[in-house]
């Protein structure tokens, strides 16, 4: 009897991958509230991807108390998937869920199919833009025989796939974050650090070509002094001086709270900020400072803005956190974004109410409004009136696409006295008014 051993091996491998898939899926749905991507547009607005447990996947744009929220699960009638996002040089917002890219051009969202289709649930992903190219990594794609790194040319929507068939990209690996410097694109994997340059990709650092203690690299960073840093799955933070000279920071020899480094970013003072599986930390003057006393849940993403504020994406409660060097504040969590349907017109009660001097007002523009419109926006006004019907403030007066919006109303800017006020939303043919109370 002749046996096809390659078929048997591949069959056993597929069974193993299916078991892993069930394990990862169970893990995903047990803790799927998270923010795994944070980016900034040219106006320093914060754009982040929020995955809601058993529910929906959102892209949110936040600016000084005001939020625009898009539920892509509902907008495109998709199942619930983990979501990542980024902002390109023209302030277009890009997002990824499972088998599609999504683009928001400032007016409307569009859907772009990937060059492949994956039936297995893809957990972590990362997006990054370099000039005319958008790069996407998918953590588990390689073990399901799909390319882990793909590239979209933005000017003509053509795809380039990097895998072991057309380059030296390793196969059967878990893939981590993307770091771009110039035309060099670095990708962390469980088989070393990959460099993609032009149309080729190869491993440039692993345990075979160095005395590195681990080749499981999740993220990579080159700081302002051109020092190279490796964030690993299991060995903490490593400074890469050359292939035989490494410096290690882990939870045994430093205050690093956990050895899994999810992300690295740098502030204007040259300090490195680290997202770990047990809170966040800072490398300052070659010393690790742990902030796990402020939050010890897994921090999946860290980004520093141009004001040196440290923005953090959390796994568990799905909170967007911001740290100013002294205080840690929660900007939002997944419970605030849930229960908003793009099929419903809503004007929410302001909160807090009563208020002094500031309060927030949230409203939803449903996509059904736009179905009868000639374009992808509708005229929206949000105004505040006193008890006599006099207009005292105009908060919104512009065309808006479908989405959930939140705006902050500061009564001190309008020299208002204590009393009852009304805020009125008009969007197309929809009109709604609510009462709020200012106390001083």
Coordinates of C-alpha atoms in Angstrom, one line a residue:
X1 CA 0.0 0.0 0.0
X2 CA 1.3 3.4 -1.0
X3 CA 0.9 6.3 1.5
X4 CA 1.0 9.9 0.6
X5 CA 3.0 11.1 3.6
X6 CA 2.9 14.8 2.6
X7 CA -0.9 14.6 2.5
X8 CA -1.0 12.9 5.9
X9 CA 1.4 15.4 7.4
X10 CA -0.6 18.3 6.0
X11 CA -3.9 16.8 7.2
X12 CA -2.5 16.4 10.8
X13 CA -1.1 20.0 10.6
X14 CA -4.6 21.2 9.6
X15 CA -6.1 19.4 12.5
X16 CA -3.6 21.0 14.8
X17 CA -4.3 24.4 13.4
X18 CA -8.1 23.8 13.8
X19 CA -7.5 23.0 17.5
X20 CA -5.4 26.2 17.8
X21 CA -8.2 28.1 16.1
X22 CA -10.7 26.9 18.6
X23 CA -8.4 27.8 21.5
X24 CA -7.7 31.3 20.1
X25 CA -11.4 31.8 19.3
X26 CA -12.4 30.9 22.9
X27 CA -9.7 33.3 24.2
X28 CA -10.9 36.1 21.9
X29 CA -14.5 35.9 22.9
X30 CA -13.6 35.7 26.6
X31 CA -11.8 39.0 26.5
X32 CA -12.5 40.9 23.3
X33 CA -12.9 44.5 24.6
X34 CA -9.8 46.2 23.4
X35 CA -8.2 49.1 21.6
X36 CA -5.3 47.7 19.5
X37 CA -4.6 50.8 17.3
X38 CA -4.1 54.5 18.1
X39 CA -3.0 57.1 15.7
X40 CA -3.2 60.9 15.2
X41 CA -4.3 63.0 12.2
X42 CA -2.7 66.3 11.1
X43 CA -4.7 68.2 13.7
X44 CA -3.6 65.9 16.5
X45 CA -7.0 64.3 16.8
X46 CA -6.9 60.8 18.2
X47 CA -8.1 58.0 16.0
X48 CA -8.5 54.6 17.5
X49 CA -10.0 51.2 16.7
X50 CA -12.3 49.8 19.4
X51 CA -13.4 46.1 19.5
X52 CA -16.5 45.5 21.6
X53 CA -17.2 42.1 23.2
X54 CA -19.7 40.0 21.3
X55 CA -21.0 43.2 19.7
X56 CA -19.4 45.5 17.2
X57 CA -16.2 47.0 16.0
X58 CA -15.8 50.8 16.0
X59 CA -13.5 53.5 14.7
X60 CA -13.5 56.5 16.9
X61 CA -12.0 60.0 16.3
X62 CA -11.6 62.0 19.5
X63 CA -10.7 65.6 19.9
X64 CA -10.7 67.4 23.3
X65 CA -14.0 65.9 24.6
X66 CA -15.7 65.5 21.2
X67 CA -16.1 62.1 19.5
X68 CA -17.1 60.8 16.1
X69 CA -17.9 57.1 16.3
X70 CA -18.4 54.7 13.3
X71 CA -19.7 51.2 13.9
X72 CA -18.2 49.4 10.9
X73 CA -19.9 46.1 11.9
X74 CA -23.3 47.7 11.3
X75 CA -22.2 50.0 8.5
X76 CA -21.1 47.1 6.3
X77 CA -23.3 44.4 7.8
X78 CA -20.3 42.4 8.9
X79 CA -19.9 39.8 11.7
X80 CA -18.1 40.8 14.8
X81 CA -14.3 40.9 14.2
X82 CA -11.3 42.5 15.9
X83 CA -10.4 45.8 14.2
X84 CA -7.3 47.9 13.7
X85 CA -6.9 51.3 12.1
X86 CA -4.4 54.0 11.1
X87 CA -4.4 57.5 9.5
X88 CA -2.6 58.3 6.2
X89 CA -0.8 61.5 5.2
X90 CA -4.0 62.9 3.7
X91 CA -6.0 62.3 7.0
X92 CA -7.9 59.4 5.4
X93 CA -8.8 56.8 8.1
X94 CA -8.1 53.2 7.3
X95 CA -9.4 50.2 9.1
X96 CA -9.1 46.4 8.8
X97 CA -11.5 43.6 9.8
X98 CA -10.9 40.0 8.8
X99 CA -11.2 40.0 5.0
X100 CA -11.6 43.7 4.1
X101 CA -9.9 47.1 4.4
X102 CA -12.1 50.1 5.0
X103 CA -11.4 53.7 4.1
X104 CA -12.9 56.9 5.4
X105 CA -12.1 59.9 3.1
X106 CA -13.7 62.5 5.3
X107 CA -17.1 62.1 3.7
X108 CA -17.9 58.4 3.5
X109 CA -16.6 54.9 4.2
X110 CA -15.7 52.4 1.4
X111 CA -14.9 48.7 1.5
X112 CA -11.9 47.2 -0.2
X113 CA -11.6 43.4 -0.5
X114 CA -8.2 41.8 0.5
X115 CA -6.4 39.7 -2.1
X116 CA -7.2 36.6 -0.2
X117 CA -10.1 35.3 2.0
X118 CA -9.6 33.7 5.4
X119 CA -12.3 31.6 7.1
X120 CA -10.3 31.4 10.4
X121 CA -10.7 34.1 12.9
X122 CA -7.8 36.5 12.7
X123 CA -7.0 38.0 16.1
X124 CA -4.4 40.8 16.2
X125 CA -3.5 42.9 13.2
X126 CA -1.5 46.1 12.5
X127 CA -1.8 48.8 9.9
X128 CA 0.8 51.4 8.9
X129 CA 1.2 53.8 6.0
X130 CA 4.4 54.9 4.2
X131 CA 3.8 57.4 1.4
X132 CA 1.8 55.7 -1.3
X133 CA 1.8 52.3 0.5
X134 CA -0.4 50.8 3.2
X135 CA 1.0 47.7 5.0
X136 CA -1.1 45.2 6.9
X137 CA 0.1 42.4 9.2
X138 CA -2.3 39.6 10.5
X139 CA -1.0 37.8 13.5
X140 CA -2.4 34.3 12.8
X141 CA -2.6 34.4 9.0
X142 CA 0.6 32.5 8.3
X143 CA -0.4 29.4 10.3
X144 CA -3.6 29.2 8.2
X145 CA -1.5 29.3 5.0
X146 CA -2.3 33.0 4.3
X147 CA 0.3 35.7 3.8
X148 CA 1.1 37.5 7.1
X149 CA 2.3 40.7 5.4
X150 CA 0.5 42.4 2.5
X151 CA 0.8 45.8 0.9
X152 CA -1.7 48.0 -0.9
X153 CA -0.5 50.7 -3.3
X154 CA -2.9 53.6 -2.6
X155 CA -2.6 55.3 -6.0
X156 CA -4.0 52.4 -8.0
X157 CA -5.3 49.9 -5.3
X158 CA -2.9 47.1 -6.4
X159 CA -1.8 44.5 -3.9
X160 CA 1.6 43.0 -3.1
X161 CA 1.8 39.8 -1.0
X162 CA 4.9 38.9 1.0
X163 CA 5.3 35.2 1.9
X164 CA 7.7 32.3 1.7
X165 CA 6.7 31.6 -1.9
X166 CA 7.9 34.9 -3.3
X167 CA 10.4 36.1 -0.7
X168 CA 12.3 35.0 2.4
X169 CA 9.4 35.8 4.7
X170 CA 9.3 33.0 7.2
X171 CA 6.3 30.6 7.2
X172 CA 4.2 29.2 10.0
X173 CA 4.8 32.2 12.3
X174 CA 2.8 34.6 14.5
X175 CA 3.3 38.2 13.2
X176 CA 3.3 41.3 15.3
X177 CA 3.6 45.0 14.8
X178 CA 4.9 47.1 11.9
X179 CA 7.6 49.8 12.2
X180 CA 8.5 52.0 9.3
X181 CA 11.7 54.1 8.9
X182 CA 12.3 55.7 5.5
X183 CA 11.6 53.0 2.9
X184 CA 12.4 50.2 5.3
X185 CA 9.4 48.3 6.8
X186 CA 10.2 46.1 9.9
X187 CA 7.9 43.4 11.1
X188 CA 8.1 41.4 14.3
X189 CA 7.5 37.6 14.1
X190 CA 8.1 34.5 16.2
X191 CA 11.0 33.6 13.8
X192 CA 12.9 36.9 14.1
X193 CA 12.7 40.4 12.8
X194 CA 11.7 40.8 9.2
X195 CA 12.7 43.6 6.9
X196 CA 10.6 44.4 3.8
X197 CA 12.2 46.6 1.3
X198 CA 10.8 47.2 -2.1
X199 CA 9.2 44.0 -3.3
X200 CA 11.3 41.6 -1.1
X201 CA 11.3 40.6 2.5
X202 CA 13.7 38.6 4.7
X203 CA 14.7 37.9 8.3
X204 CA 17.5 40.2 9.4
X205 CA 17.7 39.1 13.0
X206 CA 17.1 35.8 14.7
X207 CA 18.9 33.3 16.9
X208 CA 20.7 31.8 13.9
X209 CA 22.6 34.9 13.0
X210 CA 23.1 36.4 16.5
X211 CA 23.4 35.4 20.2
X212 CA 19.9 36.9 20.9
X213 CA 18.2 35.0 23.6
X214 CA 14.9 34.8 21.8
X215 CA 13.6 35.2 18.2
X216 CA 10.0 35.9 19.2
X217 CA 9.8 39.6 18.5
X218 CA 6.5 41.3 18.6
X219 CA 7.4 44.9 18.0
X220 CA 10.5 47.0 16.9
X221 CA 11.5 50.6 17.3
X222 CA 14.3 52.9 16.3
X223 CA 14.5 55.9 18.6
X224 CA 15.7 59.5 17.9
X225 CA 19.3 58.5 18.8
X226 CA 19.1 55.6 16.2
X227 CA 19.2 53.0 19.0
X228 CA 17.3 49.9 18.0
X229 CA 14.8 48.3 20.4
X230 CA 13.1 44.9 20.3
X231 CA 9.8 44.3 22.2
X232 CA 9.5 40.5 22.6
X233 CA 6.8 38.0 23.3
X234 CA 8.7 36.5 26.4
X235 CA 12.0 38.3 27.1
X236 CA 10.9 41.9 27.8
X237 CA 12.7 44.9 26.1
X238 CA 16.0 44.4 24.4
X239 CA 18.4 47.0 23.0
X240 CA 20.1 45.7 19.8
X241 CA 23.6 47.2 19.5
X242 CA 24.8 44.6 17.1
X243 CA 24.2 40.9 16.5
X244 CA 26.4 39.9 19.4
X245 CA 25.8 42.8 21.8
X246 CA 22.3 43.1 23.4
X247 CA 21.1 44.7 26.5
X248 CA 18.1 43.2 28.3
X249 CA 15.3 44.8 30.5
X250 CA 12.9 42.3 31.9
X251 CA 10.8 41.7 35.1
X252 CA 13.8 40.0 36.7
X253 CA 16.4 42.7 36.4
X254 CA 14.2 45.8 36.3
X255 CA 10.8 47.2 37.2
X256 CA 9.3 46.1 33.9
X257 CA 5.8 44.8 34.9
X258 CA 5.6 42.0 32.3
X259 CA 7.9 40.5 29.7
X260 CA 5.4 40.7 26.8
X261 CA 5.9 44.1 25.1
X262 CA 2.9 45.0 23.0
X263 CA 4.0 48.4 21.7
X264 CA 6.8 51.0 22.0
X265 CA 6.8 54.7 21.4
X266 CA 9.0 57.7 22.3
X267 CA 8.3 61.1 23.7
X268 CA 10.1 64.4 22.8
X269 CA 12.5 63.9 25.7
X270 CA 13.8 60.6 24.4
X271 CA 11.9 58.5 26.9
X272 CA 10.5 55.1 25.7
X273 CA 7.0 54.2 26.6
X274 CA 6.1 50.5 26.8
X275 CA 2.8 48.7 26.6
X276 CA 2.9 45.4 28.4
X277 CA 0.5 42.6 29.4
X278 CA 0.4 44.1 32.9
X279 CA 0.1 47.8 32.5
X280 CA 2.6 50.3 31.0
X281 CA 6.1 51.5 31.8
X282 CA 8.7 54.0 30.8
X283 CA 12.4 53.6 30.0
X284 CA 14.0 56.9 31.3
X285 CA 17.8 57.4 31.6
X286 CA 18.3 53.6 31.2
X287 CA 15.9 52.9 34.1
X288 CA 12.5 51.2 33.8
X289 CA 9.7 53.0 35.7
X290 CA 6.6 51.0 36.1
X291 CA 3.1 52.4 36.2
X292 CA 1.3 49.2 36.8
X293 CA 0.1 50.7 40.1
X294 CA -2.2 52.9 38.0
X295 CA -3.5 50.1 35.7
X296 CA -2.4 46.5 35.7
X297 CA -4.6 45.2 32.9
X298 CA -3.0 44.4 29.5
X299 CA -2.1 47.5 27.5
X300 CA -2.1 46.6 23.8
X301 CA -1.2 50.0 22.3
X302 CA 0.8 53.1 23.3
X303 CA 1.2 56.3 21.3
X304 CA 2.7 59.7 22.3
X305 CA 1.2 62.8 20.8
X306 CA 2.9 66.1 20.1
X307 CA 2.1 67.4 23.6
X308 CA 3.9 64.4 25.2
X309 CA 0.6 62.9 26.3
X310 CA 0.8 59.1 26.4
X311 CA -2.3 57.4 24.9
X312 CA -3.0 53.8 25.9
X313 CA -5.3 51.1 24.5
X314 CA -6.5 48.6 27.0
X315 CA -7.6 45.0 26.8
X316 CA -10.4 44.0 29.1
X317 CA -12.6 47.0 29.6
X318 CA -11.6 48.4 26.2
X319 CA -10.7 51.9 27.7
X320 CA -8.8 54.6 25.9
X321 CA -6.5 56.0 28.6
X322 CA -4.3 59.1 28.6
X323 CA -1.3 59.8 30.9
X324 CA 0.1 63.3 31.3
X325 CA 3.1 62.3 33.4
X326 CA 1.2 62.6 36.6
X327 CA -2.4 61.6 36.2
X328 CA -4.0 58.7 34.3
X329 CA -7.5 59.5 32.9
X330 CA -10.0 57.2 31.1
X331 CA -11.4 58.9 28.0
X332 CA -13.9 56.2 27.1
X333 CA -14.6 52.5 27.4
X334 CA -16.6 50.0 25.3
X335 CA -19.8 50.4 27.4
X336 CA -20.1 54.0 26.2
X337 CA -20.1 53.0 22.6
X338 CA -22.4 50.0 22.7
X339 CA -26.2 50.2 22.2
X340 CA -25.8 52.8 19.4
X341 CA -27.3 51.6 16.2
X342 CA -26.7 53.3 12.8
X343 CA -30.3 52.5 12.0
X344 CA -31.6 54.7 14.8
X345 CA -31.8 58.5 15.1
X346 CA -30.9 59.5 18.7
X347 CA -30.2 62.6 20.7
X348 CA -28.9 61.5 24.1
X349 CA -29.4 63.2 27.4
X350 CA -26.4 65.4 28.2
X351 CA -24.0 64.1 30.9
X352 CA -23.4 65.2 33.5
X353 CA -26.8 66.8 34.2
X354 CA -27.1 69.1 36.1
X355 CA -23.6 70.4 35.1
X356 CA -21.1 73.2 35.8
X357 CA -19.6 74.4 33.6
X358 CA -19.2 71.6 31.0
X359 CA -21.3 68.8 29.8
X360 CA -21.3 66.4 26.8
X361 CA -24.0 65.8 24.2
X362 CA -24.1 62.7 22.0
X363 CA -26.2 62.2 18.9
X364 CA -26.4 59.6 16.2
X365 CA -27.0 60.2 12.5
X366 CA -28.4 57.0 11.0
X367 CA -27.4 55.7 7.6
X368 CA -31.1 55.5 6.6
X369 CA -31.2 59.3 6.4
X370 CA -28.5 59.3 3.7
X371 CA -30.2 56.6 1.6
X372 CA -32.5 59.4 0.2
X373 CA -29.8 62.0 0.0
X374 CA -27.8 62.8 -3.2
X375 CA -24.5 62.6 -1.3
X376 CA -23.1 60.9 1.7
X377 CA -23.8 63.7 4.2
X378 CA -26.7 65.4 5.8
X379 CA -27.0 69.0 7.1
X380 CA -26.8 69.0 10.9
X381 CA -27.4 71.8 13.4
X382 CA -27.1 71.5 17.2
X383 CA -28.1 74.7 19.0
X384 CA -28.7 75.7 22.6
X385 CA -31.6 77.9 23.7
X386 CA -32.7 79.6 27.0
X387 CA -36.2 79.2 28.5
X388 CA -37.5 82.2 26.4
X389 CA -36.4 80.5 23.2
X390 CA -33.4 82.7 22.6
X391 CA -30.5 81.0 20.8
X392 CA -27.4 81.2 23.1
X393 CA -25.0 78.9 21.4
X394 CA -24.5 77.0 18.1
X395 CA -22.5 73.8 18.7
X396 CA -22.8 72.2 15.2
X397 CA -23.6 73.7 11.9
X398 CA -22.2 71.5 9.1
X399 CA -22.8 68.5 6.9
X400 CA -22.1 65.2 8.6
X401 CA -21.8 61.5 7.4
X402 CA -23.6 58.7 9.2
X403 CA -22.1 58.1 12.6
X404 CA -22.2 58.7 16.3
X405 CA -20.9 62.1 17.5
X406 CA -20.2 63.6 20.9
X407 CA -19.5 67.3 21.6
X408 CA -18.7 69.2 24.7
X409 CA -20.7 72.3 25.7
X410 CA -18.9 74.7 28.0
X411 CA -21.4 77.2 29.4
X412 CA -18.6 79.5 30.7
X413 CA -17.7 80.4 27.1
X414 CA -21.1 82.0 26.7
X415 CA -21.4 83.7 30.1
X416 CA -24.6 81.8 30.9
X417 CA -26.3 82.0 34.3
X418 CA -27.7 79.2 36.3
X419 CA -31.0 77.8 35.0
X420 CA -32.8 75.6 32.5
X421 CA -31.6 75.4 28.9
X422 CA -32.7 73.4 25.8
X423 CA -30.5 71.8 23.1
X424 CA -32.1 71.1 19.7
X425 CA -30.8 68.8 17.0
X426 CA -31.9 69.1 13.4
X427 CA -30.6 66.5 10.9
X428 CA -32.5 66.3 7.6
X429 CA -36.2 66.0 8.5
X430 CA -35.4 64.7 12.1
X431 CA -35.8 67.2 14.9
X432 CA -35.4 66.5 18.6
X433 CA -35.0 68.7 21.7
X434 CA -33.9 67.9 25.3
X435 CA -33.6 69.9 28.5
X436 CA -30.5 70.4 30.6
X437 CA -29.8 72.3 33.8
X438 CA -26.8 74.6 34.5
X439 CA -25.9 75.1 38.2
X440 CA -23.3 77.5 39.6

